[in-house]
């Protein structure tokens, strides 16, 4: 069966499995484009600070995703990191990060990914994919299904408390914000097994769901950074919650096992 023409696909009755199929195809399409450029790309422009960069690869990957969404779900809204928001009529919205971990990508560090999620009119995740093209790993979940890695069900790590947990986090681009985030890390580090800073929020969340780290928190994230990964973590059985703004630090996200999430939250909230 052929795909619907651009602007006419994606009726309101589309199921989560179909949405997941679209998300996966979009993420892999962008990933194939990015792999071809990995190691040879240069900074195109900066955004919020001189260290907040965008490359032509970011823009090209988002264009590829938007073209596919227009063909497969053309009546849905879109929010993307590098492009303007697009209104829709179905009540669904796609949240797209075409290249999470741009600095890693530009430095040739194989820690970056593509994140594509779809949410309903109330902001609840319907389907999400975090695709790591370097390792050809697809982390995926739907609202009613299990979280998977290349089709196999994910199991979070086995740490029974913060003291034995490997905790992932990230930092903002603004120097003043980083100073505040360093203060938070200084509280967590003595209480945890160790800290990891990968540089790609979506992949941090996916790895948390896969047990490669035990927990993750970060403030200053954007919806496109965490929409897909948060759904993967939640469907893997982790507690995923919003961290409300505090002082000069903006909102954030925490993902951790239910048994000791409060212990970590008390240090970072």
PDB file of C-alpha atoms in Angstrom:
ATOM      1  CA  UNK A   1       0.000   0.000   0.000  1.00  0.00           C
ATOM      2  CA  UNK A   2       1.404   3.379  -0.950  1.00  0.00           C
ATOM      3  CA  UNK A   3       1.902   6.218   1.517  1.00  0.00           C
ATOM      4  CA  UNK A   4      -0.543   9.105   1.654  1.00  0.00           C
ATOM      5  CA  UNK A   5       0.507  12.306  -0.093  1.00  0.00           C
ATOM      6  CA  UNK A   6       2.096  15.104   1.899  1.00  0.00           C
ATOM      7  CA  UNK A   7      -0.379  17.024   4.028  1.00  0.00           C
ATOM      8  CA  UNK A   8      -3.043  14.333   3.935  1.00  0.00           C
ATOM      9  CA  UNK A   9      -1.633  11.513   6.036  1.00  0.00           C
ATOM     10  CA  UNK A  10      -2.119  10.762   9.692  1.00  0.00           C
ATOM     11  CA  UNK A  11      -5.765  10.506  10.636  1.00  0.00           C
ATOM     12  CA  UNK A  12      -6.851  10.786  14.258  1.00  0.00           C
ATOM     13  CA  UNK A  13      -7.357   7.004  14.501  1.00  0.00           C
ATOM     14  CA  UNK A  14      -3.692   6.160  13.958  1.00  0.00           C
ATOM     15  CA  UNK A  15      -2.553   3.601  16.557  1.00  0.00           C
ATOM     16  CA  UNK A  16       0.575   3.714  18.671  1.00  0.00           C
ATOM     17  CA  UNK A  17       2.262   0.903  16.726  1.00  0.00           C
ATOM     18  CA  UNK A  18       1.865   2.884  13.518  1.00  0.00           C
ATOM     19  CA  UNK A  19       3.157   6.010  15.241  1.00  0.00           C
ATOM     20  CA  UNK A  20       6.157   4.041  16.476  1.00  0.00           C
ATOM     21  CA  UNK A  21       6.821   2.797  12.952  1.00  0.00           C
ATOM     22  CA  UNK A  22       6.818   6.385  11.693  1.00  0.00           C
ATOM     23  CA  UNK A  23       9.099   7.528  14.514  1.00  0.00           C
ATOM     24  CA  UNK A  24      11.537   4.719  13.821  1.00  0.00           C
ATOM     25  CA  UNK A  25      11.626   5.376  10.103  1.00  0.00           C
ATOM     26  CA  UNK A  26      12.151   9.084  10.676  1.00  0.00           C
ATOM     27  CA  UNK A  27      14.961   8.507  13.164  1.00  0.00           C
ATOM     28  CA  UNK A  28      16.749   5.973  10.966  1.00  0.00           C
ATOM     29  CA  UNK A  29      16.412   8.202   7.890  1.00  0.00           C
ATOM     30  CA  UNK A  30      18.086  11.054   9.746  1.00  0.00           C
ATOM     31  CA  UNK A  31      20.644   8.710  11.261  1.00  0.00           C
ATOM     32  CA  UNK A  32      21.783   7.411   7.885  1.00  0.00           C
ATOM     33  CA  UNK A  33      22.333  10.983   6.732  1.00  0.00           C
ATOM     34  CA  UNK A  34      24.262  11.870   9.877  1.00  0.00           C
ATOM     35  CA  UNK A  35      26.575   8.858   9.753  1.00  0.00           C
ATOM     36  CA  UNK A  36      27.746   9.939   6.310  1.00  0.00           C
ATOM     37  CA  UNK A  37      28.799  13.309   7.768  1.00  0.00           C
ATOM     38  CA  UNK A  38      30.195  12.083  11.089  1.00  0.00           C
ATOM     39  CA  UNK A  39      33.794  13.148  11.576  1.00  0.00           C
ATOM     40  CA  UNK A  40      33.836  15.709   8.793  1.00  0.00           C
ATOM     41  CA  UNK A  41      31.211  18.266   9.843  1.00  0.00           C
ATOM     42  CA  UNK A  42      31.944  21.829  10.938  1.00  0.00           C
ATOM     43  CA  UNK A  43      30.090  24.413  13.040  1.00  0.00           C
ATOM     44  CA  UNK A  44      27.567  26.349  10.981  1.00  0.00           C
ATOM     45  CA  UNK A  45      26.363  28.803  13.635  1.00  0.00           C
ATOM     46  CA  UNK A  46      25.934  29.324  17.375  1.00  0.00           C
ATOM     47  CA  UNK A  47      22.702  29.783  19.303  1.00  0.00           C
ATOM     48  CA  UNK A  48      22.349  30.715  22.971  1.00  0.00           C
ATOM     49  CA  UNK A  49      26.103  30.932  23.696  1.00  0.00           C
ATOM     50  CA  UNK A  50      29.368  30.489  21.717  1.00  0.00           C
ATOM     51  CA  UNK A  51      29.421  26.862  22.914  1.00  0.00           C
ATOM     52  CA  UNK A  52      25.817  26.140  21.839  1.00  0.00           C
ATOM     53  CA  UNK A  53      26.420  25.147  18.244  1.00  0.00           C
ATOM     54  CA  UNK A  54      24.446  23.996  15.224  1.00  0.00           C
ATOM     55  CA  UNK A  55      25.806  22.322  12.118  1.00  0.00           C
ATOM     56  CA  UNK A  56      24.494  21.781   8.620  1.00  0.00           C
ATOM     57  CA  UNK A  57      24.055  18.161   9.665  1.00  0.00           C
ATOM     58  CA  UNK A  58      21.513  19.231  12.320  1.00  0.00           C
ATOM     59  CA  UNK A  59      19.539  21.177   9.739  1.00  0.00           C
ATOM     60  CA  UNK A  60      19.708  18.493   7.057  1.00  0.00           C
ATOM     61  CA  UNK A  61      18.620  15.773   9.494  1.00  0.00           C
ATOM     62  CA  UNK A  62      15.642  17.801  10.667  1.00  0.00           C
ATOM     63  CA  UNK A  63      14.616  18.538   7.077  1.00  0.00           C
ATOM     64  CA  UNK A  64      14.665  14.809   6.337  1.00  0.00           C
ATOM     65  CA  UNK A  65      12.508  14.060   9.378  1.00  0.00           C
ATOM     66  CA  UNK A  66      10.009  16.800   8.581  1.00  0.00           C
ATOM     67  CA  UNK A  67       9.676  15.595   4.990  1.00  0.00           C
ATOM     68  CA  UNK A  68       8.918  12.079   6.183  1.00  0.00           C
ATOM     69  CA  UNK A  69       6.411  13.304   8.768  1.00  0.00           C
ATOM     70  CA  UNK A  70       4.700  15.421   6.125  1.00  0.00           C
ATOM     71  CA  UNK A  71       4.268  12.293   4.021  1.00  0.00           C
ATOM     72  CA  UNK A  72       3.253   9.889   6.759  1.00  0.00           C
ATOM     73  CA  UNK A  73       1.483  12.122   9.312  1.00  0.00           C
ATOM     74  CA  UNK A  74       0.922  15.366   7.488  1.00  0.00           C
ATOM     75  CA  UNK A  75      -1.963  16.589   9.649  1.00  0.00           C
ATOM     76  CA  UNK A  76       0.008  16.344  12.906  1.00  0.00           C
ATOM     77  CA  UNK A  77       1.808  19.213  14.641  1.00  0.00           C
ATOM     78  CA  UNK A  78       5.607  19.287  14.801  1.00  0.00           C
ATOM     79  CA  UNK A  79       8.037  20.800  17.284  1.00  0.00           C
ATOM     80  CA  UNK A  80      11.679  20.538  16.214  1.00  0.00           C
ATOM     81  CA  UNK A  81      14.858  21.909  17.712  1.00  0.00           C
ATOM     82  CA  UNK A  82      16.086  23.525  14.516  1.00  0.00           C
ATOM     83  CA  UNK A  83      12.888  24.531  12.727  1.00  0.00           C
ATOM     84  CA  UNK A  84       9.686  26.437  13.326  1.00  0.00           C
ATOM     85  CA  UNK A  85       6.737  24.801  15.036  1.00  0.00           C
ATOM     86  CA  UNK A  86       4.050  23.484  12.696  1.00  0.00           C
ATOM     87  CA  UNK A  87       0.386  23.434  13.744  1.00  0.00           C
ATOM     88  CA  UNK A  88      -1.744  20.337  13.267  1.00  0.00           C
ATOM     89  CA  UNK A  89      -5.372  19.257  13.341  1.00  0.00           C
ATOM     90  CA  UNK A  90      -5.267  15.752  14.873  1.00  0.00           C
ATOM     91  CA  UNK A  91      -4.337  16.612  18.468  1.00  0.00           C
ATOM     92  CA  UNK A  92      -0.993  14.837  18.080  1.00  0.00           C
ATOM     93  CA  UNK A  93       2.397  16.532  18.072  1.00  0.00           C
ATOM     94  CA  UNK A  94       5.794  15.238  16.996  1.00  0.00           C
ATOM     95  CA  UNK A  95       8.775  16.389  19.055  1.00  0.00           C
ATOM     96  CA  UNK A  96      12.034  16.073  17.159  1.00  0.00           C
ATOM     97  CA  UNK A  97      15.705  16.407  18.032  1.00  0.00           C
ATOM     98  CA  UNK A  98      17.500  15.616  14.763  1.00  0.00           C
ATOM     99  CA  UNK A  99      20.933  15.454  16.393  1.00  0.00           C
ATOM    100  CA  UNK A 100      21.218  15.292  20.162  1.00  0.00           C
ATOM    101  CA  UNK A 101      24.882  15.612  21.092  1.00  0.00           C
ATOM    102  CA  UNK A 102      26.021  18.011  18.369  1.00  0.00           C
ATOM    103  CA  UNK A 103      29.272  18.896  20.148  1.00  0.00           C
ATOM    104  CA  UNK A 104      30.169  15.195  20.416  1.00  0.00           C
ATOM    105  CA  UNK A 105      29.273  14.775  16.747  1.00  0.00           C
ATOM    106  CA  UNK A 106      31.546  17.645  15.720  1.00  0.00           C
ATOM    107  CA  UNK A 107      34.441  16.331  17.802  1.00  0.00           C
ATOM    108  CA  UNK A 108      34.101  12.817  16.416  1.00  0.00           C
ATOM    109  CA  UNK A 109      32.934  11.384  19.745  1.00  0.00           C
ATOM    110  CA  UNK A 110      30.491   8.505  19.106  1.00  0.00           C
ATOM    111  CA  UNK A 111      27.937   9.645  21.686  1.00  0.00           C
ATOM    112  CA  UNK A 112      25.031  11.241  19.830  1.00  0.00           C
ATOM    113  CA  UNK A 113      21.618  10.205  18.599  1.00  0.00           C
ATOM    114  CA  UNK A 114      18.338  11.090  16.905  1.00  0.00           C
ATOM    115  CA  UNK A 115      15.209  11.500  19.045  1.00  0.00           C
ATOM    116  CA  UNK A 116      11.657  11.373  17.656  1.00  0.00           C
ATOM    117  CA  UNK A 117       8.545  11.290  19.846  1.00  0.00           C
ATOM    118  CA  UNK A 118       4.810  11.726  19.378  1.00  0.00           C
ATOM    119  CA  UNK A 119       2.481  12.999  22.105  1.00  0.00           C
ATOM    120  CA  UNK A 120      -1.261  13.467  22.455  1.00  0.00           C
ATOM    121  CA  UNK A 121      -3.173  16.690  23.014  1.00  0.00           C
ATOM    122  CA  UNK A 122      -2.564  16.467  26.776  1.00  0.00           C
ATOM    123  CA  UNK A 123       1.190  16.085  26.360  1.00  0.00           C
ATOM    124  CA  UNK A 124       1.255  12.360  27.106  1.00  0.00           C
ATOM    125  CA  UNK A 125       3.772  10.300  25.171  1.00  0.00           C
ATOM    126  CA  UNK A 126       2.284   7.976  22.576  1.00  0.00           C
ATOM    127  CA  UNK A 127       5.434   6.671  20.891  1.00  0.00           C
ATOM    128  CA  UNK A 128       9.115   7.445  21.046  1.00  0.00           C
ATOM    129  CA  UNK A 129      12.384   6.372  19.450  1.00  0.00           C
ATOM    130  CA  UNK A 130      15.960   7.191  20.389  1.00  0.00           C
ATOM    131  CA  UNK A 131      18.216   5.977  17.595  1.00  0.00           C
ATOM    132  CA  UNK A 132      21.991   5.624  17.960  1.00  0.00           C
ATOM    133  CA  UNK A 133      23.298   5.345  14.383  1.00  0.00           C
ATOM    134  CA  UNK A 134      26.896   4.617  15.384  1.00  0.00           C
ATOM    135  CA  UNK A 135      25.892   1.440  17.210  1.00  0.00           C
ATOM    136  CA  UNK A 136      22.736   0.852  15.138  1.00  0.00           C
ATOM    137  CA  UNK A 137      20.685   0.724  18.340  1.00  0.00           C
ATOM    138  CA  UNK A 138      17.001   1.645  18.373  1.00  0.00           C
ATOM    139  CA  UNK A 139      15.489   2.318  21.791  1.00  0.00           C
ATOM    140  CA  UNK A 140      11.708   2.449  21.459  1.00  0.00           C
ATOM    141  CA  UNK A 141       8.475   2.514  23.416  1.00  0.00           C
ATOM    142  CA  UNK A 142       4.761   3.153  23.080  1.00  0.00           C
ATOM    143  CA  UNK A 143       2.282   4.318  25.707  1.00  0.00           C
ATOM    144  CA  UNK A 144       0.941   0.817  26.244  1.00  0.00           C
ATOM    145  CA  UNK A 145       3.911  -1.372  25.362  1.00  0.00           C
ATOM    146  CA  UNK A 146       7.272  -2.409  26.725  1.00  0.00           C
ATOM    147  CA  UNK A 147      10.452  -0.426  26.223  1.00  0.00           C
ATOM    148  CA  UNK A 148      12.752  -2.204  23.785  1.00  0.00           C
ATOM    149  CA  UNK A 149      16.242  -2.124  22.318  1.00  0.00           C
ATOM    150  CA  UNK A 150      16.305  -3.487  18.782  1.00  0.00           C
ATOM    151  CA  UNK A 151      13.127  -5.392  19.618  1.00  0.00           C
ATOM    152  CA  UNK A 152      14.286  -6.920  22.916  1.00  0.00           C
ATOM    153  CA  UNK A 153      12.652  -5.766  26.155  1.00  0.00           C
ATOM    154  CA  UNK A 154      14.748  -3.409  28.244  1.00  0.00           C
ATOM    155  CA  UNK A 155      15.627  -3.965  31.887  1.00  0.00           C
ATOM    156  CA  UNK A 156      17.006  -1.118  34.026  1.00  0.00           C
ATOM    157  CA  UNK A 157      20.076  -1.593  36.207  1.00  0.00           C
ATOM    158  CA  UNK A 158      20.141  -3.447  39.487  1.00  0.00           C
ATOM    159  CA  UNK A 159      21.530  -0.841  41.894  1.00  0.00           C
ATOM    160  CA  UNK A 160      19.625  -1.120  45.161  1.00  0.00           C
ATOM    161  CA  UNK A 161      20.407   2.403  46.307  1.00  0.00           C
ATOM    162  CA  UNK A 162      22.177   5.612  45.388  1.00  0.00           C
ATOM    163  CA  UNK A 163      25.410   4.479  47.033  1.00  0.00           C
ATOM    164  CA  UNK A 164      25.904   1.793  44.373  1.00  0.00           C
ATOM    165  CA  UNK A 165      24.374   3.757  41.478  1.00  0.00           C
ATOM    166  CA  UNK A 166      26.067   5.155  38.390  1.00  0.00           C
ATOM    167  CA  UNK A 167      24.280   8.475  37.823  1.00  0.00           C
ATOM    168  CA  UNK A 168      24.248  10.350  34.517  1.00  0.00           C
ATOM    169  CA  UNK A 169      23.725  14.072  34.189  1.00  0.00           C
ATOM    170  CA  UNK A 170      24.411  16.981  31.860  1.00  0.00           C
ATOM    171  CA  UNK A 171      25.277  20.658  31.958  1.00  0.00           C
ATOM    172  CA  UNK A 172      24.009  23.788  30.240  1.00  0.00           C
ATOM    173  CA  UNK A 173      25.883  26.112  27.921  1.00  0.00           C
ATOM    174  CA  UNK A 174      25.703  29.228  30.075  1.00  0.00           C
ATOM    175  CA  UNK A 175      28.696  29.566  32.465  1.00  0.00           C
ATOM    176  CA  UNK A 176      26.575  30.832  35.371  1.00  0.00           C
ATOM    177  CA  UNK A 177      24.199  27.911  35.028  1.00  0.00           C
ATOM    178  CA  UNK A 178      27.093  25.475  34.912  1.00  0.00           C
ATOM    179  CA  UNK A 179      28.423  26.873  38.179  1.00  0.00           C
ATOM    180  CA  UNK A 180      25.081  26.158  39.837  1.00  0.00           C
ATOM    181  CA  UNK A 181      24.925  22.692  38.295  1.00  0.00           C
ATOM    182  CA  UNK A 182      28.417  21.999  39.631  1.00  0.00           C
ATOM    183  CA  UNK A 183      27.127  22.708  43.125  1.00  0.00           C
ATOM    184  CA  UNK A 184      24.418  20.087  42.628  1.00  0.00           C
ATOM    185  CA  UNK A 185      26.926  17.531  41.343  1.00  0.00           C
ATOM    186  CA  UNK A 186      29.075  18.166  44.406  1.00  0.00           C
ATOM    187  CA  UNK A 187      26.147  16.962  46.522  1.00  0.00           C
ATOM    188  CA  UNK A 188      25.480  13.863  44.456  1.00  0.00           C
ATOM    189  CA  UNK A 189      29.018  12.642  43.776  1.00  0.00           C
ATOM    190  CA  UNK A 190      29.952  11.717  47.374  1.00  0.00           C
ATOM    191  CA  UNK A 191      26.687   9.781  47.744  1.00  0.00           C
ATOM    192  CA  UNK A 192      26.766   7.792  44.475  1.00  0.00           C
ATOM    193  CA  UNK A 193      29.015   5.162  42.951  1.00  0.00           C
ATOM    194  CA  UNK A 194      30.070   7.724  40.342  1.00  0.00           C
ATOM    195  CA  UNK A 195      28.852  10.343  37.867  1.00  0.00           C
ATOM    196  CA  UNK A 196      28.796  10.143  34.072  1.00  0.00           C
ATOM    197  CA  UNK A 197      28.339  13.054  31.663  1.00  0.00           C
ATOM    198  CA  UNK A 198      27.705  11.729  28.167  1.00  0.00           C
ATOM    199  CA  UNK A 199      26.632  14.910  26.399  1.00  0.00           C
ATOM    200  CA  UNK A 200      23.379  13.683  24.809  1.00  0.00           C
ATOM    201  CA  UNK A 201      20.317  13.789  27.063  1.00  0.00           C
ATOM    202  CA  UNK A 202      18.165  11.483  24.937  1.00  0.00           C
ATOM    203  CA  UNK A 203      20.884   8.838  24.909  1.00  0.00           C
ATOM    204  CA  UNK A 204      21.449   9.240  28.656  1.00  0.00           C
ATOM    205  CA  UNK A 205      17.785   8.424  29.199  1.00  0.00           C
ATOM    206  CA  UNK A 206      17.882   5.485  26.792  1.00  0.00           C
ATOM    207  CA  UNK A 207      20.953   4.095  28.507  1.00  0.00           C
ATOM    208  CA  UNK A 208      19.235   4.513  31.867  1.00  0.00           C
ATOM    209  CA  UNK A 209      16.370   2.356  30.634  1.00  0.00           C
ATOM    210  CA  UNK A 210      18.923  -0.198  29.396  1.00  0.00           C
ATOM    211  CA  UNK A 211      20.809  -0.343  32.697  1.00  0.00           C
ATOM    212  CA  UNK A 212      24.005   1.196  31.329  1.00  0.00           C
ATOM    213  CA  UNK A 213      23.564   3.876  33.967  1.00  0.00           C
ATOM    214  CA  UNK A 214      21.272   3.568  36.973  1.00  0.00           C
ATOM    215  CA  UNK A 215      19.721   7.043  37.061  1.00  0.00           C
ATOM    216  CA  UNK A 216      19.714  10.349  35.242  1.00  0.00           C
ATOM    217  CA  UNK A 217      18.891  13.922  36.130  1.00  0.00           C
ATOM    218  CA  UNK A 218      19.423  17.236  34.395  1.00  0.00           C
ATOM    219  CA  UNK A 219      18.063  20.774  34.470  1.00  0.00           C
ATOM    220  CA  UNK A 220      17.895  23.093  31.495  1.00  0.00           C
ATOM    221  CA  UNK A 221      16.692  20.448  29.056  1.00  0.00           C
ATOM    222  CA  UNK A 222      14.192  21.137  26.281  1.00  0.00           C
ATOM    223  CA  UNK A 223      11.156  19.034  25.324  1.00  0.00           C
ATOM    224  CA  UNK A 224      12.935  17.632  22.257  1.00  0.00           C
ATOM    225  CA  UNK A 225      15.860  16.490  24.418  1.00  0.00           C
ATOM    226  CA  UNK A 226      13.765  14.251  26.635  1.00  0.00           C
ATOM    227  CA  UNK A 227      10.371  13.438  25.066  1.00  0.00           C
ATOM    228  CA  UNK A 228      11.320  10.093  23.530  1.00  0.00           C
ATOM    229  CA  UNK A 229      13.797   9.034  26.204  1.00  0.00           C
ATOM    230  CA  UNK A 230      11.415   9.804  29.045  1.00  0.00           C
ATOM    231  CA  UNK A 231       8.784   7.516  27.533  1.00  0.00           C
ATOM    232  CA  UNK A 232      11.358   4.732  27.071  1.00  0.00           C
ATOM    233  CA  UNK A 233      12.408   5.050  30.716  1.00  0.00           C
ATOM    234  CA  UNK A 234       8.832   5.110  31.994  1.00  0.00           C
ATOM    235  CA  UNK A 235       7.865   2.020  30.005  1.00  0.00           C
ATOM    236  CA  UNK A 236      11.004   0.275  31.288  1.00  0.00           C
ATOM    237  CA  UNK A 237       9.608   0.714  34.804  1.00  0.00           C
ATOM    238  CA  UNK A 238      11.597   3.684  36.057  1.00  0.00           C
ATOM    239  CA  UNK A 239      10.100   6.642  37.838  1.00  0.00           C
ATOM    240  CA  UNK A 240      10.279   9.657  35.532  1.00  0.00           C
ATOM    241  CA  UNK A 241       9.385  13.047  36.968  1.00  0.00           C
ATOM    242  CA  UNK A 242       9.743  16.717  36.263  1.00  0.00           C
ATOM    243  CA  UNK A 243      12.071  18.796  38.408  1.00  0.00           C
ATOM    244  CA  UNK A 244      10.469  22.180  38.946  1.00  0.00           C
ATOM    245  CA  UNK A 245      12.565  25.358  38.589  1.00  0.00           C
ATOM    246  CA  UNK A 246      14.515  26.314  41.681  1.00  0.00           C
ATOM    247  CA  UNK A 247      16.346  29.595  42.141  1.00  0.00           C
ATOM    248  CA  UNK A 248      18.214  30.378  38.925  1.00  0.00           C
ATOM    249  CA  UNK A 249      18.031  26.786  37.708  1.00  0.00           C
ATOM    250  CA  UNK A 250      15.262  25.950  35.179  1.00  0.00           C
ATOM    251  CA  UNK A 251      13.036  22.891  35.049  1.00  0.00           C
ATOM    252  CA  UNK A 252      14.537  19.499  34.504  1.00  0.00           C
ATOM    253  CA  UNK A 253      13.933  15.774  34.576  1.00  0.00           C
ATOM    254  CA  UNK A 254      14.817  12.830  36.785  1.00  0.00           C
ATOM    255  CA  UNK A 255      14.678   9.119  35.954  1.00  0.00           C
ATOM    256  CA  UNK A 256      15.525   6.554  38.624  1.00  0.00           C
ATOM    257  CA  UNK A 257      14.262   3.304  40.154  1.00  0.00           C
ATOM    258  CA  UNK A 258      11.223   3.792  42.352  1.00  0.00           C
ATOM    259  CA  UNK A 259      12.964   2.356  45.419  1.00  0.00           C
ATOM    260  CA  UNK A 260      15.521   5.151  45.773  1.00  0.00           C
ATOM    261  CA  UNK A 261      14.372   7.936  43.430  1.00  0.00           C
ATOM    262  CA  UNK A 262      13.459  10.072  46.458  1.00  0.00           C
ATOM    263  CA  UNK A 263      17.018   9.820  47.756  1.00  0.00           C
ATOM    264  CA  UNK A 264      18.406  11.240  44.528  1.00  0.00           C
ATOM    265  CA  UNK A 265      15.625  13.776  44.178  1.00  0.00           C
ATOM    266  CA  UNK A 266      16.368  15.229  47.611  1.00  0.00           C
ATOM    267  CA  UNK A 267      19.875  16.083  46.413  1.00  0.00           C
ATOM    268  CA  UNK A 268      18.968  17.608  43.043  1.00  0.00           C
ATOM    269  CA  UNK A 269      15.510  19.176  43.525  1.00  0.00           C
TER     270      UNK A 269
END
